[in-house]
Amino acid sequence: MKKEKKWELRLYIAGQTPKSIVAFENITKYCKKHLTDNYNIEIVDLLENPQLAEGDQIFAIPTLVRRVPEPLRKIIGDLSNEEKVLVGLNIRPLDK
Amino acid sequence: MIENSKDQFPKTASGINGLDEIMMGGFPAGRPVLICGGAGCGKTLFGVQFLVNGILNHDEPGVFMSFEETAKDLSMNVKSLGFDLDELQESGKLKVDHVRIERSEIEETGEFDLEAIFIRLNHAIDSVGAKRVVLDTVEALFGGIENDGILRAELRRLFSWLKEKGVTTVITGERGKQSFTRQGLEEYVSDCVILLDFRVIDQIATRRLRIVKYRGSMHGTNEYPFLINEDGISVIPVTSLNLTYGSSREIVSTGLTQLDDSLDHGGFYRGSSTLITGSAGTSKTIMAAHFAMASIARQEPVLYFSFEESPDQLVRNMESIGIDFKPHLDSGLLQIKASRPSLQGLEMHLIRFYNAVEELKPRTVIVDPISSLITIGSSSEVRAMLIRLLDTLKNKQINAVFTALTQANFKDKGDLTVEAISSLSDAWIDLNNNRKNRRQHRTMRIVKARGMGHNPEAQEFMITDNGFRFTIPTEHMTDTTN
């Protein structure tokens, strides 16, 4: 994979719920696998910062937002389907 | 508010003119209300008015969560109706949150919930201390979220959460083909459901409203017309549908000594309605003007609806027979509202009529002639509506005078106008104009006067420089006619 701009992802959660934990584990796993170190995951807990929900138009929990590279993409759910997440984020798998 | 409301759960004013009367006090306080209807029937405006009037009149801050329009579009769209959302937002009484859901940029995978909406709503409610919430149109979520099952479960949770939160919520929903809303929201919001309808009847666009369901409360069950004008939404009839108004024993003069003397109590009861009928040129307007002057003499404001003459014309014509309206128009004791009946639908007239009565608080209302109003609405339903509106005047103890044009050979019966109003009015005076021996014979006859004896004889009169002058004095006659 060419050295590209760092991927900036943001995971919106509302407290440490099982769904949020699963989502975080999943996205960390996919990133390690396909983006090596070229990523950054920021976690935003809306219970602590409710005013942040409006800015990124968040309505579901958990929501993963791809901020960089543009355009903005959103994936809602616990991210259990790897294929869908990779397609949604437009990450090409390294192998194959 | 309604008298027997102590037996019921608390209600809150809807902020919609006339709706609280139909709902016997208003919306259920702290509970959700579902407003459904097709596109363009006024759902959003309904919600905005509920919030704005809550803020302005009841000091209840509000949150508007829009799933369709952006905050900017919304405030622009309602500005023409006199609602300034920007100002209310700046003053910290209103929070508008636009939830934008773009299907194309969203992917779904695995379990999720709509907790973020709860958080946003909760944050908005707490930030302004909201008592009222509008969700417009929550069904837009169905277009953005694939997983129907999660969405429905979450909506159910949302509505019960709002109930727990104790805010009165208006939820709007698009009308479905088989059900009240396209997504069957009525299953989740079952306390109170209001249906709005917009259709064209006889080439006149009419908006109607019906309360489909109001759990635990009495409510009017008819379809009620409503209007959207510069004051927002108004629903008619704007009156409670009962006969519980008090009846005054106070007597007020008609302004005509001879007529007062023909009535056992020397005038009509305050708050009674008088119908003046007669064919063309029988001086109905002049008699109404005498009633008006009598009210003015008591320093009681008069509201004069003129459907045939402009205010100027009316003033000029009355001046020619010695009735001077001008100083009273200037002092505001007399207000003349003139319009062509055909210019607006009957419903528009009735609303304006009601709004003017609310605003000017007259003690005497004159409608000249009421027959022209009836001719523009033909159905019996419309006539019933008119009657209810006239009841409003009685409720407010306002003296009412209606003139009605009848056919020259009219014999008490068979005239639609008269049939509709005569049973409603307390007194009925018929004016007549015959030519006999090359002389005009004008006569006045009291057909009925509820609650008092009266002289049933036809009495002759002339129109002079000083208005009415009765020509055959009775034994009560005093020296009014020099």
Coordinates of C-alpha atoms in Angstrom, one line a residue:
Chain A
M1 CA 0.0 0.0 0.0
K2 CA 1.3 3.4 -1.0
K3 CA 2.1 5.9 1.8
E4 CA -1.1 7.9 1.9
K5 CA -2.6 10.4 4.2
K6 CA -3.4 9.1 7.6
W7 CA -6.9 7.7 8.0
E8 CA -8.8 9.6 10.6
L9 CA -11.7 7.7 12.1
R10 CA -14.1 8.7 14.8
L11 CA -16.2 6.3 16.8
Y12 CA -19.3 7.7 18.5
I13 CA -20.5 5.8 21.5
A14 CA -22.8 6.5 24.4
G15 CA -21.2 4.9 27.5
Q16 CA -19.4 1.5 27.6
T17 CA -22.2 -0.6 26.1
P18 CA -21.6 -4.0 24.8
K19 CA -22.4 -2.8 21.2
S20 CA -19.9 0.0 21.5
I21 CA -17.1 -2.3 22.9
V22 CA -17.7 -4.8 20.1
A23 CA -17.6 -2.0 17.5
F24 CA -14.3 -0.7 18.9
E25 CA -12.7 -4.1 18.9
N26 CA -13.9 -4.7 15.4
I27 CA -12.6 -1.5 13.9
T28 CA -9.3 -1.8 15.7
K29 CA -8.9 -5.3 14.3
Y30 CA -9.7 -4.3 10.7
C31 CA -7.5 -1.2 10.8
K32 CA -4.5 -3.2 12.2
K33 CA -5.0 -5.7 9.4
H34 CA -5.6 -3.4 6.5
L35 CA -4.1 0.0 7.4
T36 CA -1.2 -1.1 9.5
D37 CA -0.2 2.0 11.5
N38 CA -1.6 4.5 9.1
Y39 CA -4.8 5.3 11.1
N40 CA -6.1 7.1 14.1
I41 CA -9.3 6.2 15.9
E42 CA -10.8 8.9 18.1
I43 CA -13.6 7.9 20.5
V44 CA -16.3 10.3 21.3
D45 CA -18.6 9.5 24.2
L46 CA -21.8 11.4 23.7
L47 CA -22.8 10.9 27.3
E48 CA -19.9 13.2 28.2
N49 CA -20.1 15.5 25.2
P50 CA -23.8 15.4 24.0
Q51 CA -23.3 18.7 22.0
L52 CA -20.9 16.8 19.6
A53 CA -23.7 14.7 18.1
E54 CA -25.2 17.6 16.2
G55 CA -22.0 18.5 14.3
D56 CA -21.4 15.1 12.6
Q57 CA -25.2 14.5 12.4
I58 CA -25.1 11.4 14.6
F59 CA -28.4 9.7 15.2
A60 CA -27.4 6.0 15.8
I61 CA -25.0 4.4 18.3
P62 CA -22.4 3.2 17.6
T63 CA -21.5 5.2 14.5
L64 CA -18.1 5.2 12.9
V65 CA -17.3 8.3 10.8
R66 CA -14.5 8.4 8.3
R67 CA -13.3 12.0 8.4
V68 CA -10.1 11.6 6.4
P69 CA -9.8 10.8 3.5
E70 CA -12.9 12.7 2.3
P71 CA -15.7 12.4 1.5
L72 CA -17.3 11.8 4.9
R73 CA -18.6 8.3 5.3
K74 CA -20.7 6.8 8.1
I75 CA -21.2 3.2 9.2
I76 CA -23.7 2.5 11.9
G77 CA -23.8 -0.7 14.0
D78 CA -21.3 -2.9 15.8
L79 CA -19.3 -3.3 12.6
S80 CA -19.6 -7.1 12.8
N81 CA -19.5 -7.6 9.0
E82 CA -16.0 -7.0 7.9
E83 CA -16.8 -6.9 4.2
K84 CA -19.4 -4.2 4.7
V85 CA -17.1 -2.1 6.8
L86 CA -14.3 -2.3 4.3
V87 CA -16.6 -1.4 1.4
G88 CA -18.2 1.3 3.5
L89 CA -14.9 2.9 4.3
N90 CA -13.6 2.1 0.9
I91 CA -10.5 0.3 2.3
R92 CA -9.1 -2.2 -0.1
P93 CA -8.0 -5.4 1.7
L94 CA -4.2 -5.8 1.6
D95 CA -4.3 -9.5 0.7
K96 CA -5.9 -10.5 -2.6
Chain B
M1 CA -60.5 26.0 30.0
I2 CA -63.5 23.8 30.5
E3 CA -65.4 23.7 33.7
N4 CA -65.3 20.0 34.5
S5 CA -61.6 19.7 33.8
K6 CA -60.9 18.8 37.4
D7 CA -62.1 15.3 36.7
Q8 CA -59.5 14.9 33.9
F9 CA -55.8 14.6 33.5
P10 CA -53.9 17.8 33.1
K11 CA -54.0 19.5 29.7
T12 CA -52.0 22.1 28.1
A13 CA -53.0 24.8 25.7
S14 CA -52.3 23.7 22.1
G15 CA -51.6 27.2 20.9
I16 CA -53.9 26.7 18.0
N17 CA -56.9 29.1 18.0
G18 CA -60.1 27.2 18.5
L19 CA -58.5 23.8 19.0
D20 CA -58.6 23.7 22.8
E21 CA -62.3 24.1 22.8
I22 CA -62.7 21.0 20.6
M23 CA -60.2 19.1 22.7
M24 CA -62.0 20.2 25.9
G25 CA -58.9 22.0 27.3
G26 CA -56.0 21.2 24.9
F27 CA -53.4 18.6 24.4
P28 CA -52.6 16.0 27.1
A29 CA -49.9 17.6 29.2
G30 CA -46.6 15.7 29.2
R31 CA -47.8 13.2 26.6
P32 CA -47.3 12.7 22.9
V33 CA -49.8 13.9 20.3
L34 CA -49.7 12.5 16.8
I35 CA -50.6 14.9 13.9
C36 CA -51.0 13.2 10.6
G37 CA -51.9 14.4 7.2
G38 CA -50.8 14.5 3.6
A39 CA -48.2 16.7 2.1
G40 CA -48.9 20.4 2.5
C41 CA -51.7 20.2 4.9
G42 CA -50.0 22.3 7.6
K43 CA -48.4 19.7 9.9
T44 CA -45.1 21.5 10.3
L45 CA -46.8 24.8 10.9
F46 CA -49.0 23.1 13.5
G47 CA -45.9 22.1 15.4
V48 CA -44.3 25.5 15.1
Q49 CA -47.4 27.3 16.3
F50 CA -47.6 24.9 19.3
L51 CA -44.1 25.7 20.2
V52 CA -44.1 29.5 19.5
N53 CA -47.3 30.1 21.4
G54 CA -46.1 27.9 24.2
I55 CA -43.1 30.2 24.6
L56 CA -44.9 33.5 24.1
N57 CA -48.1 32.8 26.0
H58 CA -47.3 30.2 28.5
D59 CA -43.6 30.6 29.1
E60 CA -43.0 27.0 28.1
P61 CA -39.7 26.7 26.2
G62 CA -39.6 24.3 23.3
V63 CA -37.5 22.1 21.1
F64 CA -38.1 21.5 17.4
M65 CA -36.4 18.5 16.0
S66 CA -36.6 18.5 12.3
F67 CA -36.0 15.4 10.2
E68 CA -36.7 17.2 6.9
E69 CA -36.2 20.9 6.7
T70 CA -33.0 22.5 7.9
A71 CA -33.2 25.0 10.7
K72 CA -32.6 27.8 8.2
D73 CA -35.4 26.7 5.8
L74 CA -37.8 26.2 8.6
S75 CA -37.4 29.6 10.1
M76 CA -37.6 31.2 6.7
N77 CA -40.8 29.3 5.8
V78 CA -42.7 30.3 8.9
K79 CA -41.5 33.9 9.0
S80 CA -44.3 35.0 6.6
L81 CA -46.7 33.8 9.3
G82 CA -45.2 36.1 11.9
F83 CA -43.1 33.4 13.7
D84 CA -39.6 34.6 14.3
L85 CA -37.7 31.4 15.2
D86 CA -34.3 33.0 15.1
E87 CA -35.2 35.6 17.7
L88 CA -36.7 32.9 20.0
Q89 CA -33.5 30.8 19.6
E90 CA -31.4 33.7 20.5
S91 CA -33.4 34.4 23.6
G92 CA -32.7 30.8 24.7
K93 CA -36.4 29.7 24.7
L94 CA -36.2 27.6 21.6
K95 CA -33.8 25.1 20.2
V96 CA -34.1 23.8 16.6
D97 CA -32.1 20.7 15.8
H98 CA -32.0 19.4 12.3
V99 CA -31.3 15.7 12.1
R100 CA -30.0 15.1 8.6
I101 CA -30.0 11.5 7.3
E102 CA -28.3 10.9 4.0
R103 CA -28.9 7.4 2.9
S104 CA -26.0 7.5 0.4
E105 CA -23.3 8.2 3.0
I106 CA -24.5 5.6 5.6
E107 CA -23.7 2.0 5.8
E108 CA -25.3 -0.4 8.3
T109 CA -23.7 -3.4 9.8
G110 CA -24.6 -5.2 13.0
E111 CA -26.5 -4.1 16.1
F112 CA -27.1 -0.4 16.8
D113 CA -29.7 1.8 18.5
L114 CA -30.8 5.4 18.2
E115 CA -29.4 6.5 21.5
A116 CA -27.7 9.5 19.7
I117 CA -31.2 10.9 19.0
F118 CA -32.1 10.5 22.6
I119 CA -28.9 12.3 23.6
R120 CA -29.5 15.1 21.2
L121 CA -33.1 15.5 22.3
N122 CA -32.2 15.3 25.9
H123 CA -29.4 17.9 25.5
A124 CA -31.7 20.2 23.6
I125 CA -34.5 19.9 26.2
D126 CA -32.2 20.5 29.1
S127 CA -30.4 23.4 27.4
V128 CA -33.6 25.5 27.1
G129 CA -35.7 23.8 29.9
A130 CA -38.2 22.7 27.3
K131 CA -41.8 21.7 28.2
R132 CA -42.8 21.2 24.6
V133 CA -41.2 19.2 21.8
V134 CA -42.0 18.7 18.2
L135 CA -40.6 15.9 16.1
D136 CA -41.2 16.7 12.4
T137 CA -41.4 14.2 10.6
V138 CA -39.9 11.3 12.5
E139 CA -40.9 9.0 9.6
A140 CA -38.0 10.4 7.6
L141 CA -35.9 8.0 9.6
F142 CA -37.5 5.1 7.7
G143 CA -36.0 6.4 4.5
G144 CA -32.5 6.5 6.1
I145 CA -32.4 3.3 8.1
E146 CA -32.6 -0.1 6.6
N147 CA -33.2 -2.1 9.7
D148 CA -37.0 -1.6 10.2
G149 CA -37.1 -3.8 13.3
I150 CA -34.5 -1.7 15.3
L151 CA -36.1 1.5 14.1
R152 CA -39.6 0.5 15.3
A153 CA -38.4 -0.7 18.6
E154 CA -36.4 2.5 19.1
L155 CA -39.3 4.8 18.2
R156 CA -41.5 3.0 20.7
R157 CA -38.7 3.6 23.3
L158 CA -38.4 7.2 22.2
F159 CA -42.1 8.0 22.7
S160 CA -42.2 6.4 26.1
W161 CA -39.0 8.2 27.1
L162 CA -40.6 11.5 26.1
K163 CA -43.6 10.7 28.2
E164 CA -41.3 9.9 31.2
K165 CA -39.5 13.1 30.5
G166 CA -42.8 14.9 31.0
V167 CA -42.7 17.0 27.9
T168 CA -45.7 17.5 25.7
T169 CA -44.7 16.3 22.3
V170 CA -46.2 16.8 18.9
I171 CA -45.1 14.1 16.4
T172 CA -46.0 14.6 12.8
G173 CA -46.5 11.8 10.4
E174 CA -47.3 11.5 6.7
R175 CA -50.7 10.2 5.9
G176 CA -50.7 6.6 4.7
K177 CA -53.1 4.8 2.3
Q178 CA -54.4 2.3 4.7
S179 CA -53.4 3.7 8.1
F180 CA -53.3 7.2 9.5
T181 CA -49.6 7.4 9.0
R182 CA -47.4 5.7 6.4
Q183 CA -45.4 3.8 9.0
G184 CA -48.2 3.1 11.4
L185 CA -46.9 5.5 14.0
E186 CA -50.4 5.5 15.6
E187 CA -49.5 2.2 17.1
Y188 CA -46.9 3.8 19.2
V189 CA -48.6 7.1 19.9
S190 CA -52.0 6.1 21.0
D191 CA -53.0 8.8 23.4
C192 CA -54.0 11.4 21.0
V193 CA -54.2 11.4 17.2
I194 CA -55.3 14.3 15.1
L195 CA -55.8 14.1 11.4
L196 CA -55.4 17.0 9.0
D197 CA -56.9 17.1 5.6
F198 CA -56.6 19.3 2.6
R199 CA -59.1 19.1 -0.2
V200 CA -60.9 21.1 -2.8
I201 CA -64.7 21.4 -2.6
D202 CA -66.6 23.5 -5.1
Q203 CA -63.3 24.9 -6.3
I204 CA -62.6 26.2 -2.8
A205 CA -59.6 24.8 -1.0
T206 CA -60.6 23.7 2.4
R207 CA -58.5 22.4 5.3
R208 CA -60.1 20.2 7.8
L209 CA -59.1 18.7 11.1
R210 CA -60.5 15.7 13.0
I211 CA -59.6 14.3 16.4
V212 CA -59.4 10.7 15.7
K213 CA -58.6 9.6 19.1
Y214 CA -58.1 11.2 22.5
R215 CA -57.7 8.6 25.2
G216 CA -59.3 9.4 28.5
S217 CA -60.9 12.6 27.3
M218 CA -64.0 13.9 25.7
H219 CA -63.5 15.7 22.4
G220 CA -65.5 17.1 19.5
T221 CA -65.8 14.4 16.8
N222 CA -66.7 16.3 13.7
E223 CA -64.5 17.4 11.0
Y224 CA -63.6 21.0 11.7
P225 CA -62.5 23.4 9.1
F226 CA -59.3 25.3 9.8
L227 CA -57.5 28.1 8.1
I228 CA -53.9 29.2 7.7
N229 CA -53.7 32.9 7.5
E230 CA -51.4 35.6 8.8
D231 CA -52.2 34.6 12.3
G232 CA -51.2 31.0 11.8
I233 CA -53.7 28.2 12.1
S234 CA -57.2 28.8 13.4
V235 CA -59.8 26.1 13.8
I236 CA -63.6 26.8 13.6
P237 CA -65.9 26.6 15.4
V238 CA -64.3 28.5 18.1
T239 CA -66.9 27.8 20.6
S240 CA -67.8 25.1 23.0
L241 CA -70.8 23.1 21.8
N242 CA -73.1 23.5 24.7
L243 CA -75.9 25.7 25.9
T244 CA -74.5 26.6 29.3
Y245 CA -74.1 30.3 28.8
G246 CA -75.5 32.5 31.4
S247 CA -78.5 34.6 30.6
S248 CA -78.5 38.2 31.5
R249 CA -81.5 40.0 33.0
E250 CA -80.2 43.4 32.2
I251 CA -82.1 45.2 29.6
V252 CA -80.5 47.3 26.9
S253 CA -82.2 49.9 24.7
T254 CA -82.6 49.3 21.0
G255 CA -82.1 52.9 20.3
L256 CA -85.6 53.3 19.1
T257 CA -88.0 54.5 21.8
Q258 CA -91.1 53.2 20.0
L259 CA -89.5 49.8 19.7
D260 CA -88.4 49.8 23.3
D261 CA -91.9 50.7 24.3
S262 CA -93.3 47.8 22.2
L263 CA -91.4 45.4 24.4
D264 CA -92.6 44.7 27.9
H265 CA -89.3 45.3 29.5
G266 CA -88.4 48.4 27.5
G267 CA -85.6 46.8 25.4
F268 CA -83.9 43.5 24.7
Y269 CA -81.9 41.5 27.2
R270 CA -78.1 42.0 27.1
G271 CA -76.4 39.4 25.0
S272 CA -79.4 38.6 23.0
S273 CA -79.5 38.3 19.2
T274 CA -81.9 40.2 17.0
L275 CA -82.7 39.4 13.4
I276 CA -84.0 42.1 11.2
T277 CA -85.5 40.9 8.0
G278 CA -87.1 42.6 5.1
S279 CA -86.9 42.9 1.3
A280 CA -84.7 45.4 -0.5
G281 CA -85.1 49.0 0.6
T282 CA -87.0 48.3 3.8
S283 CA -84.4 50.2 6.0
K284 CA -82.8 47.2 7.6
T285 CA -79.4 48.9 7.7
I286 CA -80.8 52.1 9.2
M287 CA -82.5 50.1 12.0
A288 CA -79.2 48.3 12.6
A289 CA -77.5 51.7 12.8
H290 CA -79.9 52.8 15.5
F291 CA -78.9 49.7 17.5
A292 CA -75.3 50.6 17.0
M293 CA -75.8 54.2 18.1
A294 CA -77.6 52.9 21.2
S295 CA -74.6 50.8 22.1
I296 CA -72.3 53.7 21.5
A297 CA -74.4 55.9 23.7
R298 CA -73.7 53.4 26.5
Q299 CA -70.0 53.7 25.7
E300 CA -70.0 50.1 24.6
P301 CA -67.8 49.3 21.5
V302 CA -69.6 48.2 18.3
L303 CA -68.2 46.0 15.6
Y304 CA -70.0 46.4 12.3
F305 CA -69.5 43.8 9.6
S306 CA -70.6 45.3 6.3
F307 CA -70.9 43.0 3.4
E308 CA -72.6 45.3 0.9
E309 CA -71.3 48.8 1.6
S310 CA -67.8 50.1 2.1
P311 CA -67.2 51.9 5.4
D312 CA -67.2 55.3 3.7
Q313 CA -70.4 54.6 1.8
L314 CA -72.0 53.4 5.0
V315 CA -70.9 56.5 6.9
R316 CA -72.1 58.8 4.1
N317 CA -75.5 57.1 3.8
M318 CA -76.1 57.2 7.5
E319 CA -75.1 60.8 7.7
S320 CA -77.9 61.6 5.2
I321 CA -80.4 60.4 7.7
G322 CA -78.9 62.1 10.7
I323 CA -76.9 59.2 12.1
D324 CA -73.3 60.4 12.5
F325 CA -70.8 57.5 12.7
K326 CA -67.8 59.6 12.1
P327 CA -66.8 60.8 15.6
H328 CA -67.3 57.3 16.9
L329 CA -65.1 55.7 14.2
D330 CA -62.4 58.2 15.1
S331 CA -62.7 57.4 18.8
G332 CA -62.6 53.7 18.1
L333 CA -66.0 53.0 19.7
L334 CA -67.2 51.9 16.3
Q335 CA -65.3 49.7 14.0
I336 CA -66.5 48.8 10.5
K337 CA -65.1 45.8 8.8
A338 CA -66.2 45.7 5.2
S339 CA -65.6 43.0 2.6
R340 CA -67.2 41.4 -0.4
P341 CA -68.7 38.0 0.6
S342 CA -67.5 36.3 -2.5
L343 CA -63.9 37.3 -2.1
Q344 CA -63.3 34.7 0.5
G345 CA -64.7 31.4 1.4
L346 CA -67.3 31.3 4.2
E347 CA -64.7 29.7 6.4
M348 CA -62.3 32.6 5.9
H349 CA -65.1 35.0 6.8
L350 CA -66.0 33.2 9.9
I351 CA -62.4 33.1 11.1
R352 CA -61.9 36.8 10.4
F353 CA -65.2 37.4 12.2
Y354 CA -64.1 35.5 15.2
N355 CA -60.6 37.0 15.3
A356 CA -62.1 40.6 15.1
V357 CA -64.4 39.8 18.0
E358 CA -61.5 38.5 20.0
E359 CA -59.3 41.4 19.2
L360 CA -61.7 44.3 19.5
K361 CA -63.9 42.9 22.3
P362 CA -67.1 44.6 21.2
R363 CA -70.3 44.6 23.2
T364 CA -72.5 44.8 20.1
V365 CA -71.8 43.1 16.8
I366 CA -73.8 43.9 13.7
V367 CA -73.7 41.7 10.6
D368 CA -75.2 43.5 7.6
P369 CA -76.4 41.4 5.9
I370 CA -75.9 37.9 7.2
S371 CA -77.9 36.6 4.2
S372 CA -75.0 37.3 1.9
L373 CA -72.8 35.1 4.0
I374 CA -75.1 32.2 3.8
T375 CA -75.4 32.4 0.0
I376 CA -71.7 31.6 -0.4
G377 CA -71.8 28.4 1.6
S378 CA -74.5 26.1 0.5
S379 CA -74.2 23.0 2.6
S380 CA -76.2 22.5 5.8
E381 CA -72.9 21.7 7.4
V382 CA -71.7 25.1 6.7
R383 CA -74.8 26.6 8.1
A384 CA -74.5 24.6 11.3
M385 CA -71.0 26.0 11.6
L386 CA -72.3 29.5 11.3
I387 CA -74.8 28.9 14.0
R388 CA -72.2 27.7 16.3
L389 CA -70.2 30.8 15.7
L390 CA -73.2 32.9 16.6
D391 CA -73.3 31.0 19.8
T392 CA -69.9 32.4 20.6
L393 CA -71.4 35.9 20.7
K394 CA -74.0 34.8 23.1
N395 CA -71.3 33.1 25.3
K396 CA -69.5 36.4 25.5
Q397 CA -72.7 38.3 26.2
I398 CA -72.4 40.4 23.1
N399 CA -75.5 41.9 21.7
A400 CA -75.9 40.7 18.1
V401 CA -77.9 42.2 15.3
F402 CA -78.2 40.5 12.0
T403 CA -80.0 41.9 9.0
A404 CA -81.2 39.5 6.4
L405 CA -82.6 40.2 2.9
T406 CA -85.8 38.4 2.1
Q407 CA -88.0 38.1 -0.9
A408 CA -90.7 40.8 -1.3
N409 CA -93.5 38.3 -1.0
F410 CA -92.0 36.6 1.9
K411 CA -94.4 35.0 4.4
D412 CA -92.3 34.0 7.5
K413 CA -91.5 30.6 6.0
G414 CA -89.7 29.0 3.1
D415 CA -86.7 31.3 3.1
L416 CA -83.4 29.4 3.7
T417 CA -81.6 32.3 5.3
V418 CA -84.4 33.1 7.7
E419 CA -84.9 29.5 8.5
A420 CA -81.3 29.1 9.5
I421 CA -81.1 32.1 11.7
S422 CA -84.5 32.8 13.0
S423 CA -84.6 29.8 15.3
L424 CA -81.3 30.9 16.7
S425 CA -82.1 34.6 17.3
D426 CA -83.9 35.7 20.3
A427 CA -85.8 38.4 18.6
W428 CA -87.0 38.9 15.1
I429 CA -88.2 42.1 13.6
D430 CA -89.6 42.2 10.1
L431 CA -89.7 45.4 8.1
N432 CA -92.0 45.9 5.2
N433 CA -92.4 48.4 2.5
N434 CA -95.8 48.7 0.6
R435 CA -97.1 51.2 -1.9
K436 CA -100.6 52.1 -1.1
N437 CA -102.6 55.0 -2.5
R438 CA -99.4 56.4 -4.1
R439 CA -97.8 56.5 -0.7
Q440 CA -95.0 54.5 0.8
H441 CA -96.1 52.5 3.8
R442 CA -93.2 51.4 5.9
T443 CA -94.1 49.0 8.7
M444 CA -92.2 47.3 11.4
R445 CA -93.5 44.1 13.1
I446 CA -92.0 42.2 16.0
V447 CA -92.3 38.6 15.0
K448 CA -90.9 37.3 18.2
A449 CA -89.1 38.4 21.3
R450 CA -88.0 35.6 23.5
G451 CA -88.6 35.9 27.2
M452 CA -90.8 39.0 27.0
G453 CA -94.2 40.1 25.9
H454 CA -94.4 42.4 23.0
N455 CA -96.7 44.4 20.8
P456 CA -97.4 42.1 17.8
E457 CA -99.0 44.9 15.7
A458 CA -97.4 46.2 12.6
Q459 CA -96.3 49.8 13.3
E460 CA -95.9 52.4 10.6
F461 CA -92.8 54.5 10.3
M462 CA -91.0 56.9 8.1
I463 CA -87.4 57.5 7.4
T464 CA -86.6 61.1 8.1
D465 CA -83.5 63.3 8.4
N466 CA -83.2 61.8 11.9
G467 CA -83.6 58.2 10.9
F468 CA -86.7 56.2 12.0
R469 CA -89.8 58.1 12.9
F470 CA -92.9 56.2 13.9
T471 CA -96.0 57.7 12.5
I472 CA -98.8 56.2 14.6
P473 CA -98.0 56.9 18.3
T474 CA -99.1 54.3 20.8
E475 CA -100.2 55.3 24.3
H476 CA -96.6 54.8 25.5
M477 CA -95.3 57.2 22.9
T478 CA -93.1 59.9 24.2
D479 CA -92.0 63.1 22.5
T480 CA -89.0 61.8 20.7
T481 CA -90.3 62.7 17.3
N482 CA -91.0 66.3 18.1

